mmCIF file of C-alpha atoms in Angstrom:
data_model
loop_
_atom_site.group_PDB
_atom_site.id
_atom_site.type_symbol
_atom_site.label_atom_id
_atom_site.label_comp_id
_atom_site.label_asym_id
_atom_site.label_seq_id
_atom_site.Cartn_x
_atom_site.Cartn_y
_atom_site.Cartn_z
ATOM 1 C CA UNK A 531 0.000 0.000 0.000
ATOM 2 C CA UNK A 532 1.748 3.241 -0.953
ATOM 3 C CA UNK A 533 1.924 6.238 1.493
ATOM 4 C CA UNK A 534 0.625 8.825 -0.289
ATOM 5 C CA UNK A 535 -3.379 9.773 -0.166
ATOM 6 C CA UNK A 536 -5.862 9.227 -2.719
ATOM 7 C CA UNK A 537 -8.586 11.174 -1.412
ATOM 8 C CA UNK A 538 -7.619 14.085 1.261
ATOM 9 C CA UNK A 539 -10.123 16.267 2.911
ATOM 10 C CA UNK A 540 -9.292 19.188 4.640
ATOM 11 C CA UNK A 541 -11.146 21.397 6.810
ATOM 12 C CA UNK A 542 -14.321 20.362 5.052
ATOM 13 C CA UNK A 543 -17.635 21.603 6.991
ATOM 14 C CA UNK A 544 -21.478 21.266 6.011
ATOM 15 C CA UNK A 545 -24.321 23.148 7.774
ATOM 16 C CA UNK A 546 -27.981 22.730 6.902
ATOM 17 C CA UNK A 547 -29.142 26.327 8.617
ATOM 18 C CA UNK A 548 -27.775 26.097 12.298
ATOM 19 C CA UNK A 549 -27.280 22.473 12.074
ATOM 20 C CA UNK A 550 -23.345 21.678 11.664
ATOM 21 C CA UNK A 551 -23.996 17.872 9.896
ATOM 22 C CA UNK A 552 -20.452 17.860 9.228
ATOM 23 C CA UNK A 553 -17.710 19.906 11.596
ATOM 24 C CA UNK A 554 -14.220 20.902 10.054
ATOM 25 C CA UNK A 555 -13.516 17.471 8.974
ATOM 26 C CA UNK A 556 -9.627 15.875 8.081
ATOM 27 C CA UNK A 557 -8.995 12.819 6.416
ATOM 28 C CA UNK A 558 -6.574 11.110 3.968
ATOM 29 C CA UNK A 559 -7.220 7.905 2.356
ATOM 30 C CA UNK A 560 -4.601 5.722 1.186
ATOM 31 C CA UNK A 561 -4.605 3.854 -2.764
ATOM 32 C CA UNK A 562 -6.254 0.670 -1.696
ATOM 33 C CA UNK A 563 -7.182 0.869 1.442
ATOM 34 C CA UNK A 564 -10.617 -0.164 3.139
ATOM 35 C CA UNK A 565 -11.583 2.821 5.265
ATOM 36 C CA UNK A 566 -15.613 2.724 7.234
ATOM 37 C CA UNK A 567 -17.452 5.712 8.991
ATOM 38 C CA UNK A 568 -19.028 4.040 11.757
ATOM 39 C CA UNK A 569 -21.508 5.999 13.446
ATOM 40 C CA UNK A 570 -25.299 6.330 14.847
ATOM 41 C CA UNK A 571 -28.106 8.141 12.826
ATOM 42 C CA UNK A 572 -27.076 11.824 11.944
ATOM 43 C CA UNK A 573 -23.260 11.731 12.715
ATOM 44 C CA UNK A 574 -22.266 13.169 9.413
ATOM 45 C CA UNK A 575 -20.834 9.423 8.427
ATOM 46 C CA UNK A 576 -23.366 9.543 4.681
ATOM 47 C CA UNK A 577 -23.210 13.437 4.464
ATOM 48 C CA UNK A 578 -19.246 12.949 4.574
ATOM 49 C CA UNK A 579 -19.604 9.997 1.793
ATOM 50 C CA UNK A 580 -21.936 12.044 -0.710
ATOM 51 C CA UNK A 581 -19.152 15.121 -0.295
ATOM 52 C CA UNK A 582 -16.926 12.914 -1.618
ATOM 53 C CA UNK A 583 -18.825 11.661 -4.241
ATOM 54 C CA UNK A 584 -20.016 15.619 -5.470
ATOM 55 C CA UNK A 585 -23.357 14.917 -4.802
ATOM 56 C CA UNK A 586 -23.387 17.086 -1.689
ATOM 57 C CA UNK A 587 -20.780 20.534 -1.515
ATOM 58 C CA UNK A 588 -19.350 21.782 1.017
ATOM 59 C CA UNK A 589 -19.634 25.276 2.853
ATOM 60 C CA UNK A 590 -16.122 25.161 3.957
ATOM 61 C CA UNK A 591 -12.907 23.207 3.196
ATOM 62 C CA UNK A 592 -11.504 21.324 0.212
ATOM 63 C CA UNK A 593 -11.514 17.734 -1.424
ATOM 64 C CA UNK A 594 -8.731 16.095 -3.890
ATOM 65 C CA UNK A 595 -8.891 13.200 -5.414
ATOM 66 C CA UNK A 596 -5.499 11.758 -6.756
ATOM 67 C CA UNK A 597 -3.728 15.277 -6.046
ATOM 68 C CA UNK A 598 -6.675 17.319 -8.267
ATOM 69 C CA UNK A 599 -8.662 19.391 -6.291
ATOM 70 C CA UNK A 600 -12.633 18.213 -7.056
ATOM 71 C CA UNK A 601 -14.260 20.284 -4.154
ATOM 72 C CA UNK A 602 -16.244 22.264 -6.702
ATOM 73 C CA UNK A 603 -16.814 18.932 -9.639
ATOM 74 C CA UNK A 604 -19.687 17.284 -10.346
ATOM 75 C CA UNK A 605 -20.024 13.547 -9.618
ATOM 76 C CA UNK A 606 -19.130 12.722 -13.414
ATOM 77 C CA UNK A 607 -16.338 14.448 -13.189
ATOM 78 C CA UNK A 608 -14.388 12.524 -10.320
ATOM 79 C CA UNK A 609 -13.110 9.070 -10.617
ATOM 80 C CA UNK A 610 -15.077 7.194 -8.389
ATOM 81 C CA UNK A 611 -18.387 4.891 -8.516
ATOM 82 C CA UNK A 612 -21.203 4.858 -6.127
ATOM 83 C CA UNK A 613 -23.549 1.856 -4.719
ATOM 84 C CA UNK A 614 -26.376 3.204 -3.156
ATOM 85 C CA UNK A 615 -28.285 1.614 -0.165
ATOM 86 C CA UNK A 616 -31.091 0.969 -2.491
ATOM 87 C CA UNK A 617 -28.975 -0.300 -5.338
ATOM 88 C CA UNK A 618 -30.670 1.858 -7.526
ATOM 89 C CA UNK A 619 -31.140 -0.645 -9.647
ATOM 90 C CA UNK A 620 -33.265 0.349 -13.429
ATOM 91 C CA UNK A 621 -35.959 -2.111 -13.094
ATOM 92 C CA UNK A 622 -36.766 -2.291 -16.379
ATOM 93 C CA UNK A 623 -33.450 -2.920 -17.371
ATOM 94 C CA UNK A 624 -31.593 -6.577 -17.541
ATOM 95 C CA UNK A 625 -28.685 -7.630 -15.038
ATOM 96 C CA UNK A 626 -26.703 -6.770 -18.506
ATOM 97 C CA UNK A 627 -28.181 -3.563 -19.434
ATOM 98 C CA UNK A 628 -28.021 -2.067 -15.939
ATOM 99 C CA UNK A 629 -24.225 -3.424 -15.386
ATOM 100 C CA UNK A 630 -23.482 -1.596 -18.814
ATOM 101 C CA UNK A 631 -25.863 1.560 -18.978
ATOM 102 C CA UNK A 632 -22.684 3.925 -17.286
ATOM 103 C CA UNK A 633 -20.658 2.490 -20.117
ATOM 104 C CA UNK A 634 -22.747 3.272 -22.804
ATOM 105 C CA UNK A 635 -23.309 6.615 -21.280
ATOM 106 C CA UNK A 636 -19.292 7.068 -21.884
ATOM 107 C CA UNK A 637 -19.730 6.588 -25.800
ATOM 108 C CA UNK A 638 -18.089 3.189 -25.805
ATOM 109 C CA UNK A 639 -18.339 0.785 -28.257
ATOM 110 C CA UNK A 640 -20.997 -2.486 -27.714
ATOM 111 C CA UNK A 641 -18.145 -4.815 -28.517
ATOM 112 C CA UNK A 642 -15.885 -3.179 -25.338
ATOM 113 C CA UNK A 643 -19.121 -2.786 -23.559
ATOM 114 C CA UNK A 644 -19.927 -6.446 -23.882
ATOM 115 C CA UNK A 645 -16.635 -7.331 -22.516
ATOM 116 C CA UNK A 646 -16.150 -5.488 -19.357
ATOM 117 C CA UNK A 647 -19.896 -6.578 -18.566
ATOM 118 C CA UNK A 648 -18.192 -10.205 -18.908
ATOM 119 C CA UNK A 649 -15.564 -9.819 -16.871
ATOM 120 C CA UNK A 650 -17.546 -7.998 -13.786
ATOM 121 C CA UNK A 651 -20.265 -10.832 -14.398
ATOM 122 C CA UNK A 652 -17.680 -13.002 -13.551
ATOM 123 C CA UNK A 653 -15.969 -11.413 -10.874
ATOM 124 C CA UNK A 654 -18.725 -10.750 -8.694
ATOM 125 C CA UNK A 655 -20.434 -14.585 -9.516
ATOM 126 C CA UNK A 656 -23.612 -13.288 -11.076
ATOM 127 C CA UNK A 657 -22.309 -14.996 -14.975
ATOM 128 C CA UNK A 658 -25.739 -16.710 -16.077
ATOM 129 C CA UNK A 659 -28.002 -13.924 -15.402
ATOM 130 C CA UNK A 660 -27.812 -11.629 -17.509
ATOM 131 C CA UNK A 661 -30.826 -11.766 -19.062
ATOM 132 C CA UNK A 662 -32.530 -11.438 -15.426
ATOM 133 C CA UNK A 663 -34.323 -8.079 -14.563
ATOM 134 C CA UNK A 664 -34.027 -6.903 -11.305
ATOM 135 C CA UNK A 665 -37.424 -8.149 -9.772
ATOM 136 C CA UNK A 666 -36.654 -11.304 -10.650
ATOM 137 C CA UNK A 667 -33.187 -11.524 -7.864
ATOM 138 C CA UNK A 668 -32.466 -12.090 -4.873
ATOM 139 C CA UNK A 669 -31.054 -9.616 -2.302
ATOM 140 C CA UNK A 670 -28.402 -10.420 -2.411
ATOM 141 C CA UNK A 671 -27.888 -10.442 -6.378
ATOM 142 C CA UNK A 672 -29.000 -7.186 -6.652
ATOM 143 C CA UNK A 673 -26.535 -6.113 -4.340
ATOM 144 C CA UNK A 674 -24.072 -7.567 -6.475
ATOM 145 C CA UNK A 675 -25.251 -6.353 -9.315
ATOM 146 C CA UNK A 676 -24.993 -2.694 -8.024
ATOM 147 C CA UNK A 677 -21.373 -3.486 -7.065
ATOM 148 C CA UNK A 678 -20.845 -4.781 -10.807
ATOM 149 C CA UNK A 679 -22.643 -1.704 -12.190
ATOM 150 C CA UNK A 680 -20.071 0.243 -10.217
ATOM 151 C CA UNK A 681 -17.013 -1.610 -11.226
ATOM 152 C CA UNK A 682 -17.324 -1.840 -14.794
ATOM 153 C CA UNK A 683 -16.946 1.834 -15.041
ATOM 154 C CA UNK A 684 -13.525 0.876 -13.934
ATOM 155 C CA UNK A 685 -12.854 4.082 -11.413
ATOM 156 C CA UNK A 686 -10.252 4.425 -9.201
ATOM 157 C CA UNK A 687 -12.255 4.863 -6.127
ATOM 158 C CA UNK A 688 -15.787 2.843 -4.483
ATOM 159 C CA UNK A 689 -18.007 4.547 -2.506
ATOM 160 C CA UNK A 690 -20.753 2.177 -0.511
ATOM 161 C CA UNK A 691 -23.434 3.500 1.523
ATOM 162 C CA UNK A 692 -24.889 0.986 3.494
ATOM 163 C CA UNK A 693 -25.228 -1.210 0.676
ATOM 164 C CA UNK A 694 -25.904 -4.414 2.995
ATOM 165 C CA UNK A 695 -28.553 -3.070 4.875
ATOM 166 C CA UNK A 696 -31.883 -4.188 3.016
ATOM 167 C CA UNK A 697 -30.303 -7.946 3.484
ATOM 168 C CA UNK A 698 -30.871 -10.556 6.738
ATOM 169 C CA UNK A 699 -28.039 -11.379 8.860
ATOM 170 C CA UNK A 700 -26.687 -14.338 7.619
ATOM 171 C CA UNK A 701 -26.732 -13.136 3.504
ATOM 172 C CA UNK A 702 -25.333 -9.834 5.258
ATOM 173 C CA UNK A 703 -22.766 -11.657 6.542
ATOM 174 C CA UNK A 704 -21.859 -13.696 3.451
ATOM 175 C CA UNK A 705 -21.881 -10.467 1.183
ATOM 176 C CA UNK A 706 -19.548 -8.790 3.746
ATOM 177 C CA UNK A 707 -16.841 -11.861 3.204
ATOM 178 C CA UNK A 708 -17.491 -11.146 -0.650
ATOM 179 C CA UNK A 709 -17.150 -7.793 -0.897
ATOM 180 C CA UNK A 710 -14.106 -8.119 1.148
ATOM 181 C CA UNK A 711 -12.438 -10.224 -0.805
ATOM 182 C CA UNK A 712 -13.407 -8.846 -3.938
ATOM 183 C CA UNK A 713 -12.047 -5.348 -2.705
ATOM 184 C CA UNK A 714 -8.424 -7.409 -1.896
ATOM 185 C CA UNK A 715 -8.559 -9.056 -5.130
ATOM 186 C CA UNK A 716 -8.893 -5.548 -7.092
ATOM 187 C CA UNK A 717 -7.157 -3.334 -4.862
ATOM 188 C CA UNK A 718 -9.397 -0.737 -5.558
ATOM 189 C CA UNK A 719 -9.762 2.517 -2.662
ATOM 190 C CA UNK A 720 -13.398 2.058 -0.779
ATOM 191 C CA UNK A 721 -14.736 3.677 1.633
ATOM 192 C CA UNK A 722 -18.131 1.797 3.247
ATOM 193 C CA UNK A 723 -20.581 3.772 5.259
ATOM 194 C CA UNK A 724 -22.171 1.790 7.766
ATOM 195 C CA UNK A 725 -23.814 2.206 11.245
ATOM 196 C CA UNK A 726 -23.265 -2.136 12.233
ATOM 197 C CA UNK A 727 -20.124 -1.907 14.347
ATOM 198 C CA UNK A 728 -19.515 -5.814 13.290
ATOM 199 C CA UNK A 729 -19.690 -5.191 9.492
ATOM 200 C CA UNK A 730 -17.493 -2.182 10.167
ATOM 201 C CA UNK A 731 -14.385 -4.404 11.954
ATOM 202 C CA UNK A 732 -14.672 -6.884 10.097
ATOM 203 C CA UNK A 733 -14.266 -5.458 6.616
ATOM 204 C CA UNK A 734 -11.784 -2.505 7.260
ATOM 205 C CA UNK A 735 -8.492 -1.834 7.341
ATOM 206 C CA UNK A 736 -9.467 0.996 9.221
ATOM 207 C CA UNK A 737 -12.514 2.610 10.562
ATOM 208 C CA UNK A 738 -13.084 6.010 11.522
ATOM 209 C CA UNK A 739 -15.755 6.847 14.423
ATOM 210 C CA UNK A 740 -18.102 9.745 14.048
ATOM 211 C CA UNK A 741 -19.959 11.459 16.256
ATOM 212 C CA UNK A 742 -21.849 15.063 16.198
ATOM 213 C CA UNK A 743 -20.078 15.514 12.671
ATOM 214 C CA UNK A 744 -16.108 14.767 13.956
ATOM 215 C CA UNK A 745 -14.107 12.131 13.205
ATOM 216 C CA UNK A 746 -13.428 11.333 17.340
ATOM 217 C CA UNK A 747 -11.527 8.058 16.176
ATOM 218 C CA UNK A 748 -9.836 6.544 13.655
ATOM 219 C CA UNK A 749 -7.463 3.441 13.820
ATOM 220 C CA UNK A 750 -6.908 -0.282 12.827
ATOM 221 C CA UNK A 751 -10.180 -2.380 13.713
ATOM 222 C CA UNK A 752 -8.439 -4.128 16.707
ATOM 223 C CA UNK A 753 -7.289 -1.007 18.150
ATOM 224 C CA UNK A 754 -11.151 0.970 17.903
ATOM 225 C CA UNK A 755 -12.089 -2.007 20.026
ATOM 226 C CA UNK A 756 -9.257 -2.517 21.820
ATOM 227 C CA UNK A 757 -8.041 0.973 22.785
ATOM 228 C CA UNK A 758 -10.260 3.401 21.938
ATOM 229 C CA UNK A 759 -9.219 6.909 22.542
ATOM 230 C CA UNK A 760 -11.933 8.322 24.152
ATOM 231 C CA UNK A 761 -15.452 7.215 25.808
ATOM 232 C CA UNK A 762 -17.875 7.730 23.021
ATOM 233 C CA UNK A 763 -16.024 5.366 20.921
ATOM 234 C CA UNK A 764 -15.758 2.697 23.435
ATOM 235 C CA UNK A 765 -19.590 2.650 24.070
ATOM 236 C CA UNK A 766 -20.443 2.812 20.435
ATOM 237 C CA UNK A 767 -18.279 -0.053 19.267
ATOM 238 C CA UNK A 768 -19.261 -3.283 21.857
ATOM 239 C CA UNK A 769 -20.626 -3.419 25.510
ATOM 240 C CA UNK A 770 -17.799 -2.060 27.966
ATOM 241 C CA UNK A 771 -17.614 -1.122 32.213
ATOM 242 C CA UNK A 772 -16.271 1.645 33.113
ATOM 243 C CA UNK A 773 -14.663 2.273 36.255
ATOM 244 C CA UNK A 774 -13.707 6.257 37.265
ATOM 245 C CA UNK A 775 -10.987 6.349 39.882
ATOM 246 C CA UNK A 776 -7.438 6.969 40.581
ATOM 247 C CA UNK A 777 -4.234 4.954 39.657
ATOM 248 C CA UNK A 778 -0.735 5.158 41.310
ATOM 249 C CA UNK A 779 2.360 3.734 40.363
ATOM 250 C CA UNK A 780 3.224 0.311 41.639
ATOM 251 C CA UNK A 781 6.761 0.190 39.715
ATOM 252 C CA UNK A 782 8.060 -3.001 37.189
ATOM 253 C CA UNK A 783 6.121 -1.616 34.635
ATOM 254 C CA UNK A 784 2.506 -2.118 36.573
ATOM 255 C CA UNK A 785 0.629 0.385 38.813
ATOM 256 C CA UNK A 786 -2.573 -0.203 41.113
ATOM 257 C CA UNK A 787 -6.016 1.570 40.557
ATOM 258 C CA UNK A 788 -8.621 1.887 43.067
ATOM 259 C CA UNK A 789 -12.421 2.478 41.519
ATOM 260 C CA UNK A 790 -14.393 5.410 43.144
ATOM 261 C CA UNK A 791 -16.269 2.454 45.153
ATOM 262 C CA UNK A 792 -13.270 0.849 46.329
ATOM 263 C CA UNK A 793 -12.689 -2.181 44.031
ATOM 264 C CA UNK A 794 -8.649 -2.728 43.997
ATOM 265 C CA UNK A 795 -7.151 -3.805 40.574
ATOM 266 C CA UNK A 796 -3.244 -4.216 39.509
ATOM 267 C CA UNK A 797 -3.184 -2.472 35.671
ATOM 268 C CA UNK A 798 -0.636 -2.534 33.285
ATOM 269 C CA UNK A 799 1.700 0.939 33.076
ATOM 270 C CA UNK A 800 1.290 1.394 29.262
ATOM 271 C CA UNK A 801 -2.750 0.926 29.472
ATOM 272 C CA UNK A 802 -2.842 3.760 32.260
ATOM 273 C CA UNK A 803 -0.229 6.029 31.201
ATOM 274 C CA UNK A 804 -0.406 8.665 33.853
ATOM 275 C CA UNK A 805 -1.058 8.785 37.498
ATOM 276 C CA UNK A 806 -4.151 10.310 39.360
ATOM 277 C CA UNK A 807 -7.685 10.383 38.106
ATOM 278 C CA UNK A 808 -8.666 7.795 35.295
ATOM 279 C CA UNK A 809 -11.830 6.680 33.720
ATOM 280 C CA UNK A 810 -10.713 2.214 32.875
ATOM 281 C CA UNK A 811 -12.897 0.461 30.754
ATOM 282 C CA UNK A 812 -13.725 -3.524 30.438
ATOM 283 C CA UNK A 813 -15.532 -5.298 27.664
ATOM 284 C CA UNK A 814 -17.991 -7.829 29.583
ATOM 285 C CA UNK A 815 -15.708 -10.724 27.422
ATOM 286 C CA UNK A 816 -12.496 -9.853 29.021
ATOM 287 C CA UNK A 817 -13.927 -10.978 32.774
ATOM 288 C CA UNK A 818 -13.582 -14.383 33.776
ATOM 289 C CA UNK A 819 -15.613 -16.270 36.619
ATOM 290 C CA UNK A 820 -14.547 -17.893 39.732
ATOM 291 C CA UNK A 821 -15.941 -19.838 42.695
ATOM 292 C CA UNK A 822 -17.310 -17.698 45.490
ATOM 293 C CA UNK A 823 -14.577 -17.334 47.846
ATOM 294 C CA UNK A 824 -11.442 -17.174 45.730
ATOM 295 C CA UNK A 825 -8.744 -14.498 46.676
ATOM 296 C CA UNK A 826 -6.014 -12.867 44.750
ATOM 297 C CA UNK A 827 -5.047 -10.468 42.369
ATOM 298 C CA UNK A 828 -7.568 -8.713 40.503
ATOM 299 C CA UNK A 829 -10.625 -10.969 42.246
ATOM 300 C CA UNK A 830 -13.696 -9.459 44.044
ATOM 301 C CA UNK A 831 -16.686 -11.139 44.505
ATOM 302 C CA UNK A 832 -20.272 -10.357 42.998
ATOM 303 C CA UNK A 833 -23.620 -11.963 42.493
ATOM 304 C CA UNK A 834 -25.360 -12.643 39.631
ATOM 305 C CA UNK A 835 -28.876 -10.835 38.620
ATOM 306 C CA UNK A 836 -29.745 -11.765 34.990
ATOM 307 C CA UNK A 837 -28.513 -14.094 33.073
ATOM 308 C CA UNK A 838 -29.968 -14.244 28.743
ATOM 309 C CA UNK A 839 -28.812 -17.028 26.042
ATOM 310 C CA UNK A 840 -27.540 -15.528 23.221
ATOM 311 C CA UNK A 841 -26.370 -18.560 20.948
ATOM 312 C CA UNK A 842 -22.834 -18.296 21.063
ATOM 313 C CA UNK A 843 -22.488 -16.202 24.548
ATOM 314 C CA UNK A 844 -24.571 -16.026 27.915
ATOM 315 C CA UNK A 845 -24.421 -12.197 28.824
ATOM 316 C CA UNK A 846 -24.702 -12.115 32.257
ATOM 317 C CA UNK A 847 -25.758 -8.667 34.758
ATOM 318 C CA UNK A 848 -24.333 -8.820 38.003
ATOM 319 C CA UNK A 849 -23.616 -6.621 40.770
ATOM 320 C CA UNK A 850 -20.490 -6.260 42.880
ATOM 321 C CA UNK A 851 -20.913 -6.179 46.795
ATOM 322 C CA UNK A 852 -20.074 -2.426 46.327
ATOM 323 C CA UNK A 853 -22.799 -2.094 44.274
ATOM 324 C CA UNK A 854 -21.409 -1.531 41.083
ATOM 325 C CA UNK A 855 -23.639 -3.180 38.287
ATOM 326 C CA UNK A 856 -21.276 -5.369 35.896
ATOM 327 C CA UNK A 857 -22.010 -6.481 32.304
ATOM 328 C CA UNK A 858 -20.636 -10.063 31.553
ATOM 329 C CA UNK A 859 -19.916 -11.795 28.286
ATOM 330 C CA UNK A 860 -19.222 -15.818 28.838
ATOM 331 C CA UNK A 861 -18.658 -17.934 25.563
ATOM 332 C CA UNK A 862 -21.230 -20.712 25.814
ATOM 333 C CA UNK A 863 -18.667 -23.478 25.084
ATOM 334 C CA UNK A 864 -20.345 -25.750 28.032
ATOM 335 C CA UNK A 865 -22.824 -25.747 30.663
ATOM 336 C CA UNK A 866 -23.221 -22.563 32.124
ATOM 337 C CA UNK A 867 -21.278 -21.785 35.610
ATOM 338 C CA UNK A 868 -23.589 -19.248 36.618
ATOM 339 C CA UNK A 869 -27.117 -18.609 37.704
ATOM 340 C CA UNK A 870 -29.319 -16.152 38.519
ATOM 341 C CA UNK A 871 -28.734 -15.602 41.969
ATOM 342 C CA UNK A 872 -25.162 -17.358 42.247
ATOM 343 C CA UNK A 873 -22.290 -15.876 44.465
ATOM 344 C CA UNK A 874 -19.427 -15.936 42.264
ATOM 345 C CA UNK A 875 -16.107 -13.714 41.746
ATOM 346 C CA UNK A 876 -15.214 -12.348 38.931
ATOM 347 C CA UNK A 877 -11.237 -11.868 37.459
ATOM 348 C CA UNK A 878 -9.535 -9.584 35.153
ATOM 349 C CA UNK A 879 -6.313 -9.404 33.450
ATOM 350 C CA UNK A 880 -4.325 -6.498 34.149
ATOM 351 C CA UNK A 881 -3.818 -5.795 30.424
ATOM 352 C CA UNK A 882 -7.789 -5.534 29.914
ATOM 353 C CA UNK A 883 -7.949 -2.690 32.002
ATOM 354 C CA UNK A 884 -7.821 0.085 29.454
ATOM 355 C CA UNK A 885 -7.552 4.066 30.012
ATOM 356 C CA UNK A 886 -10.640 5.883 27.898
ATOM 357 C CA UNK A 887 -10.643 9.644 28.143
#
């Protein structure tokens, strides 16, 4: 992946009246890479995507594309394709036709159009249906076909909004593994806008957070989940406990944190890198259970409230006997060890105690 950006946005701002949708926005995209806005409802995350794309301008800042400044350009006159959520499909067109129609729009010739319809057909595993109208497909197909539609124009740049929405979980999930590796296979710069944290992590190679209009994190998957820099983040991607209280150092590279209630934990140095007043978070997976009465490091006992099946997981509510409610993830690998109403102690790792501003 080389270094320099593809798409760079500086300083760009949107307001609809007194309404900032988007705030003074920086970003650079790299040739290639896989970059999501991950957000709630009215973050900015689509507004931000249809900038891009010239569909939307902004009030304030600038946009290049490939070192050209296209700020002011239409959409037709920036090197990028668009699927929309609603595939925006022509329905009286044929899997064929629609795949083609931008290329004929071009000027090119039916021979090359016939071809490059071919080869998308093929890459994206719809070859057979071209004679299909849209009505006549399944979601996921459709989908496919907008993502075909969008590559045979051959651009240097895919925007997605949402594109996976309209489909259940499971063909969601499949199309997400297809677009993913269809994206490797090409090498071809996306950026995906999507509100479902797991579609965003597991598709990216890096996902920016947005909130009130502001990019308030952007990073690898692992680390948004992992070490996110701030407490909006945290919440939005996964469950997570926070803890507010006050660390000290301990020395050999570990230091000890007390929790306003008084729970005791050893943390690692480089997850709480300053002394004093600290806000820790835990995901509910990183806690592990333990008989009622077991001591040591990092152990306090609780009791269990609530207790729901999930499939793979059992998430579990308990509360600490300093009243702190907890949030729980265990893997349901074999009979549960807890029920509702169980003493019990819960354990974590020093390392998966995490500083969140």
């Amino acid at each position: 992946m080389l270094d320099e950006a593809i798409i760079s946005l500086s300083g760009v701002t949107k307001r609809y009246g007194s309404f900032v949708a988007v705030d003074d926005l920086d970003l650079t995209v790299r040739p290639g890479e896989f970059l999501s806005f991950l957000g709630p409802s009215g973050c900015g995350k689509t507004t931000t995507l249809r900038m891009i794309a010239g569909f939307i301008r902004p009030d304030e800042g600038r946009i290049m594309l490939a070192g050209r400044d296209v700020t002011h350009l239409p959409p037709n006159r920036r090197d990028l394709s668009f699927v929309f959520q609603n595939y925006a499909l022509w329905p009286h067109m044929t899997v064929a036709e629609n795949i083609g129609f931008g290329l004929k729009l071009k000027g090119v010739s039916r021979p090359d159009i016939d071809r490059r319809v071919a080869e998308v057909l093929a890459m994206t595993d719809l070859s057979g249906l071209e004679p299909r109208f849209p009505r006549e497909l399944s979601g996921g197909q459709q989908q496919r076909v907008a993502v075909a539609r969008a590559l045979a124009l051959g651009r240097s740049v895919l925007l997605m909004d949402e594109p996976l929405s309209n489909l259940d979980r499971k063909l969601r999930i499949d199309m997400r593994k297809e677009l993913k590796e269809l994206q490797g296979r090409l090498n071809v710069t996306t950026i995906y806008v999507t509100h479902d944290q797991e579609e965003a992590l597991s598709m990216s190679d890096r996902v920016a957070v947005m909130d009130r209009g502001r990019i308030v994190c952007l990073a690898a998957p692992e680390d948004v989940y992992r070490h996110p820099p701030n407490q909006f983040a945290a919440e939005f991607v996964g469950n997570v406990n926070f803890f507010e209280g006050t660390v000290e150092d301990a020395g050999d590279g570990r230091a000890r944190f007390r929790s306003a209630d008084g729970l005791a934990f050893e943390v690692t140095r480089a997850q709480v890198p300053e002394d004093g007043p600290v806000r820790l978070m835990i995901r509910p997976e990183w806690i592990e259970l333990r008989p009622a009465g077991t001591s040591g490091l990092n152990t306090h006992p609780m009791q269990v409230d609530f207790m729901e099946y999930v499939g793979a997981s059992r998430r579990i509510s308990a509360r600490t006997d300093t009243g702190r409610d907890l949030l729980i993830q265990m893997h349901d690998i074999a009979p549960a060890r807890a029920r509702v109403g169980d003493r019990l102690c819960f354990y974590v790792a020093p390392q998966n105690l995490v500083a969140v501003k």
